[in-house]
Amino acid sequence: MATVFKKSATRALPKDAELFMRKGKQFARWTNRFGKSRNAPVTHGADGQLRISIEAAVYTAKYRDGDGRLVERT
């Protein structure tokens, strides 16, 4: 059986990010290089620094092929 999902990752908190709370969770708000306002939830990295959690722009499919190998395709 296959699954289709968007991968998630973390990256460094942008330098001009403003931190705020929404429904008891911390978020960051910043403006990207194209002038668009962006929001993302904030999490703590392995080194203890604040990071933002982002979701990939494309979907990924995960399935087992005929030989039983696990395959991921974007």
Short mmCIF file of N, CA, C and O in Angstrom, two decimals:
data_model
loop_
_atom_site.label_atom_id
_atom_site.label_comp_id
_atom_site.label_asym_id
_atom_site.label_seq_id
_atom_site.Cartn_x
_atom_site.Cartn_y
_atom_site.Cartn_z
N MET A 1 0.84 -1.17 0.00
CA MET A 1 0.00 0.00 0.00
C MET A 1 0.89 1.24 0.00
O MET A 1 1.89 1.30 0.69
N ALA A 2 0.52 2.23 -0.76
CA ALA A 2 1.31 3.45 -0.90
C ALA A 2 0.76 4.57 -0.02
O ALA A 2 -0.40 4.55 0.36
N THR A 3 1.63 5.52 0.30
CA THR A 3 1.20 6.73 1.00
C THR A 3 1.70 7.94 0.23
O THR A 3 2.77 7.90 -0.39
N VAL A 4 0.92 9.00 0.28
CA VAL A 4 1.30 10.27 -0.34
C VAL A 4 1.28 11.32 0.75
O VAL A 4 0.31 11.45 1.49
N PHE A 5 2.38 12.08 0.88
CA PHE A 5 2.49 13.04 1.97
C PHE A 5 3.45 14.15 1.56
O PHE A 5 4.13 14.07 0.55
N LYS A 6 3.49 15.21 2.38
CA LYS A 6 4.47 16.28 2.23
C LYS A 6 5.49 16.13 3.34
O LYS A 6 5.13 16.01 4.51
N LYS A 7 6.76 16.10 2.99
CA LYS A 7 7.81 15.98 3.99
C LYS A 7 7.91 17.28 4.78
O LYS A 7 7.61 18.35 4.27
N SER A 8 8.34 17.16 6.03
CA SER A 8 8.55 18.34 6.85
C SER A 8 10.02 18.39 7.28
O SER A 8 10.68 17.36 7.37
N ALA A 9 10.48 19.60 7.53
CA ALA A 9 11.87 19.80 7.94
C ALA A 9 11.94 21.04 8.81
O ALA A 9 10.96 21.78 8.94
N THR A 10 13.09 21.26 9.42
CA THR A 10 13.29 22.48 10.20
C THR A 10 14.44 23.25 9.57
O THR A 10 15.31 22.68 8.91
N ARG A 11 14.43 24.56 9.78
CA ARG A 11 15.54 25.39 9.35
C ARG A 11 15.72 26.52 10.34
O ARG A 11 14.87 26.75 11.20
N ALA A 12 16.82 27.21 10.22
CA ALA A 12 17.15 28.27 11.17
C ALA A 12 16.09 29.37 11.15
O ALA A 12 15.47 29.65 10.13
N LEU A 13 15.89 29.97 12.30
CA LEU A 13 14.95 31.07 12.43
C LEU A 13 15.47 32.26 11.63
O LEU A 13 16.62 32.65 11.78
N PRO A 14 14.65 32.85 10.74
CA PRO A 14 15.12 34.02 9.97
C PRO A 14 15.51 35.16 10.90
O PRO A 14 14.93 35.34 11.98
N LYS A 15 16.48 35.95 10.48
CA LYS A 15 17.02 37.02 11.33
C LYS A 15 15.97 38.08 11.66
O LYS A 15 15.96 38.61 12.76
N ASP A 16 15.10 38.40 10.71
CA ASP A 16 14.11 39.46 10.94
C ASP A 16 12.78 38.92 11.44
O ASP A 16 11.77 39.62 11.40
N ALA A 17 12.75 37.70 11.95
CA ALA A 17 11.51 37.07 12.39
C ALA A 17 10.98 37.69 13.68
O ALA A 17 11.74 38.00 14.59
N GLU A 18 9.66 37.84 13.73
CA GLU A 18 8.97 38.32 14.92
C GLU A 18 8.25 37.11 15.53
O GLU A 18 7.53 36.41 14.84
N LEU A 19 8.48 36.87 16.81
CA LEU A 19 7.84 35.73 17.48
C LEU A 19 6.52 36.17 18.09
O LEU A 19 6.41 37.26 18.65
N PHE A 20 5.50 35.30 17.98
CA PHE A 20 4.20 35.58 18.57
C PHE A 20 3.52 34.27 18.96
O PHE A 20 3.96 33.19 18.53
N MET A 21 2.49 34.36 19.78
CA MET A 21 1.76 33.18 20.25
C MET A 21 0.40 33.12 19.56
O MET A 21 -0.25 34.14 19.37
N ARG A 22 -0.02 31.90 19.21
CA ARG A 22 -1.34 31.66 18.65
C ARG A 22 -1.85 30.34 19.21
O ARG A 22 -1.22 29.31 19.04
N LYS A 23 -2.98 30.39 19.91
CA LYS A 23 -3.59 29.21 20.51
C LYS A 23 -2.60 28.43 21.37
O LYS A 23 -2.54 27.21 21.36
N GLY A 24 -1.78 29.17 22.12
CA GLY A 24 -0.84 28.54 23.05
C GLY A 24 0.44 28.02 22.43
O GLY A 24 1.25 27.41 23.12
N LYS A 25 0.65 28.20 21.13
CA LYS A 25 1.86 27.75 20.47
C LYS A 25 2.62 28.94 19.92
O LYS A 25 2.04 29.95 19.55
N GLN A 26 3.94 28.81 19.86
CA GLN A 26 4.78 29.90 19.40
C GLN A 26 4.98 29.81 17.88
O GLN A 26 5.25 28.74 17.33
N PHE A 27 4.85 30.96 17.21
CA PHE A 27 5.03 31.06 15.77
C PHE A 27 6.01 32.17 15.46
O PHE A 27 6.26 33.05 16.27
N ALA A 28 6.56 32.14 14.26
CA ALA A 28 7.44 33.19 13.76
C ALA A 28 6.80 33.82 12.54
O ALA A 28 6.19 33.13 11.72
N ARG A 29 6.94 35.13 12.42
CA ARG A 29 6.42 35.86 11.25
C ARG A 29 7.58 36.66 10.67
O ARG A 29 8.30 37.35 11.39
N TRP A 30 7.80 36.56 9.35
CA TRP A 30 8.87 37.28 8.69
C TRP A 30 8.45 37.58 7.25
O TRP A 30 7.45 37.08 6.77
N THR A 31 9.22 38.40 6.58
CA THR A 31 8.97 38.73 5.18
C THR A 31 10.08 38.09 4.36
O THR A 31 11.26 38.28 4.64
N ASN A 32 9.68 37.33 3.32
CA ASN A 32 10.70 36.68 2.49
C ASN A 32 11.31 37.67 1.51
O ASN A 32 10.94 38.84 1.47
N ARG A 33 12.24 37.23 0.72
CA ARG A 33 12.95 38.14 -0.19
C ARG A 33 12.08 38.71 -1.29
O ARG A 33 12.46 39.66 -1.95
N PHE A 34 10.90 38.13 -1.51
CA PHE A 34 9.97 38.65 -2.51
C PHE A 34 8.94 39.60 -1.91
O PHE A 34 8.05 40.06 -2.59
N GLY A 35 9.06 39.86 -0.60
CA GLY A 35 8.16 40.77 0.08
C GLY A 35 6.89 40.14 0.60
O GLY A 35 6.01 40.84 1.09
N LYS A 36 6.79 38.81 0.55
CA LYS A 36 5.60 38.11 1.02
C LYS A 36 5.76 37.76 2.50
O LYS A 36 6.80 37.28 2.93
N SER A 37 4.70 38.01 3.27
CA SER A 37 4.71 37.70 4.69
C SER A 37 4.54 36.19 4.88
O SER A 37 3.67 35.58 4.27
N ARG A 38 5.37 35.58 5.71
CA ARG A 38 5.34 34.14 5.96
C ARG A 38 5.19 33.88 7.45
O ARG A 38 5.70 34.64 8.28
N ASN A 39 4.50 32.79 7.81
CA ASN A 39 4.34 32.33 9.19
C ASN A 39 4.73 30.87 9.27
O ASN A 39 4.48 30.11 8.34
N ALA A 40 5.31 30.46 10.39
CA ALA A 40 5.65 29.06 10.60
C ALA A 40 5.75 28.79 12.09
O ALA A 40 6.15 29.66 12.87
N PRO A 41 5.39 27.57 12.52
CA PRO A 41 5.55 27.22 13.93
C PRO A 41 7.02 27.14 14.32
O PRO A 41 7.87 26.80 13.51
N VAL A 42 7.30 27.47 15.57
CA VAL A 42 8.66 27.47 16.09
C VAL A 42 8.88 26.22 16.93
O VAL A 42 8.01 25.81 17.69
N THR A 43 10.03 25.61 16.79
CA THR A 43 10.39 24.44 17.56
C THR A 43 11.83 24.61 18.06
O THR A 43 12.52 25.54 17.64
N HIS A 44 12.28 23.73 18.92
CA HIS A 44 13.65 23.77 19.44
C HIS A 44 14.47 22.71 18.74
O HIS A 44 14.05 21.56 18.63
N GLY A 45 15.63 23.08 18.24
CA GLY A 45 16.52 22.15 17.57
C GLY A 45 17.28 21.29 18.56
O GLY A 45 17.19 21.48 19.78
N ALA A 46 18.06 20.37 18.04
CA ALA A 46 18.85 19.47 18.90
C ALA A 46 19.87 20.24 19.72
O ALA A 46 20.22 19.84 20.83
N ASP A 47 20.36 21.37 19.18
CA ASP A 47 21.33 22.18 19.90
C ASP A 47 20.67 23.20 20.82
O ASP A 47 21.35 24.02 21.44
N GLY A 48 19.33 23.18 20.92
CA GLY A 48 18.61 24.07 21.81
C GLY A 48 18.21 25.40 21.21
O GLY A 48 17.54 26.20 21.85
N GLN A 49 18.64 25.69 19.98
CA GLN A 49 18.29 26.94 19.33
C GLN A 49 16.89 26.87 18.73
O GLN A 49 16.40 25.79 18.40
N LEU A 50 16.25 28.04 18.59
CA LEU A 50 14.93 28.10 17.98
C LEU A 50 15.03 27.87 16.48
O LEU A 50 15.92 28.40 15.82
N ARG A 51 14.12 27.07 15.95
CA ARG A 51 14.07 26.77 14.52
C ARG A 51 12.62 26.84 14.06
O ARG A 51 11.71 26.72 14.88
N ILE A 52 12.40 27.03 12.78
CA ILE A 52 11.05 27.01 12.25
C ILE A 52 10.80 25.67 11.58
O ILE A 52 11.71 25.05 11.02
N SER A 53 9.59 25.20 11.67
CA SER A 53 9.19 23.94 11.05
C SER A 53 8.47 24.26 9.75
O SER A 53 7.49 25.00 9.74
N ILE A 54 8.99 23.73 8.63
CA ILE A 54 8.39 24.01 7.33
C ILE A 54 7.97 22.72 6.65
O ILE A 54 8.44 21.64 7.00
N GLU A 55 7.08 22.85 5.70
CA GLU A 55 6.56 21.72 4.94
C GLU A 55 7.01 21.85 3.49
O GLU A 55 7.04 22.96 2.94
N ALA A 56 7.35 20.75 2.86
CA ALA A 56 7.81 20.77 1.47
C ALA A 56 6.71 21.29 0.55
O ALA A 56 5.51 21.17 0.85
N ALA A 57 7.10 21.86 -0.57
CA ALA A 57 6.15 22.39 -1.54
C ALA A 57 5.55 21.29 -2.42
O ALA A 57 4.48 21.48 -2.99
N VAL A 58 6.24 20.16 -2.52
CA VAL A 58 5.78 19.06 -3.39
C VAL A 58 5.41 17.84 -2.56
O VAL A 58 5.90 17.65 -1.45
N TYR A 59 4.57 17.01 -3.10
CA TYR A 59 4.17 15.77 -2.45
C TYR A 59 5.18 14.67 -2.73
O TYR A 59 5.86 14.69 -3.76
N THR A 60 5.29 13.72 -1.82
CA THR A 60 6.15 12.56 -1.96
C THR A 60 5.31 11.30 -1.85
O THR A 60 4.42 11.21 -1.00
N ALA A 61 5.56 10.35 -2.73
CA ALA A 61 4.87 9.06 -2.68
C ALA A 61 5.85 8.02 -2.15
O ALA A 61 7.02 7.99 -2.56
N LYS A 62 5.39 7.17 -1.26
CA LYS A 62 6.23 6.12 -0.69
C LYS A 62 5.51 4.79 -0.91
O LYS A 62 4.34 4.64 -0.55
N TYR A 63 6.21 3.82 -1.53
CA TYR A 63 5.59 2.54 -1.83
C TYR A 63 6.65 1.45 -1.94
O TYR A 63 7.84 1.74 -1.99
N ARG A 64 6.23 0.21 -1.97
CA ARG A 64 7.13 -0.92 -2.18
C ARG A 64 6.98 -1.39 -3.61
O ARG A 64 5.88 -1.59 -4.10
N ASP A 65 8.11 -1.57 -4.29
CA ASP A 65 8.05 -2.02 -5.68
C ASP A 65 7.91 -3.54 -5.75
O ASP A 65 7.73 -4.21 -4.72
N GLY A 66 7.96 -4.08 -6.94
CA GLY A 66 7.77 -5.52 -7.14
C GLY A 66 8.81 -6.39 -6.46
O GLY A 66 8.54 -7.56 -6.16
N ASP A 67 9.98 -5.86 -6.21
CA ASP A 67 11.04 -6.61 -5.54
C ASP A 67 11.00 -6.44 -4.02
O ASP A 67 11.84 -6.98 -3.30
N GLY A 68 10.03 -5.69 -3.51
CA GLY A 68 9.89 -5.49 -2.07
C GLY A 68 10.71 -4.34 -1.52
O GLY A 68 10.78 -4.16 -0.31
N ARG A 69 11.38 -3.56 -2.39
CA ARG A 69 12.18 -2.42 -1.95
C ARG A 69 11.28 -1.21 -1.70
O ARG A 69 10.34 -0.96 -2.44
N LEU A 70 11.62 -0.45 -0.66
CA LEU A 70 10.90 0.77 -0.35
C LEU A 70 11.39 1.88 -1.26
O LEU A 70 12.58 2.13 -1.38
N VAL A 71 10.44 2.56 -1.95
CA VAL A 71 10.77 3.60 -2.93
C VAL A 71 10.06 4.88 -2.55
O VAL A 71 8.88 4.86 -2.17
N GLU A 72 10.77 6.02 -2.64
CA GLU A 72 10.17 7.33 -2.44
C GLU A 72 10.35 8.14 -3.71
O GLU A 72 11.43 8.24 -4.25
N ARG A 73 9.27 8.70 -4.19
CA ARG A 73 9.28 9.53 -5.41
C ARG A 73 8.63 10.88 -5.13
O ARG A 73 7.61 10.94 -4.46
N THR A 74 9.21 11.94 -5.65
CA THR A 74 8.61 13.26 -5.51
C THR A 74 7.91 13.64 -6.79
O THR A 74 8.14 13.13 -7.84
#
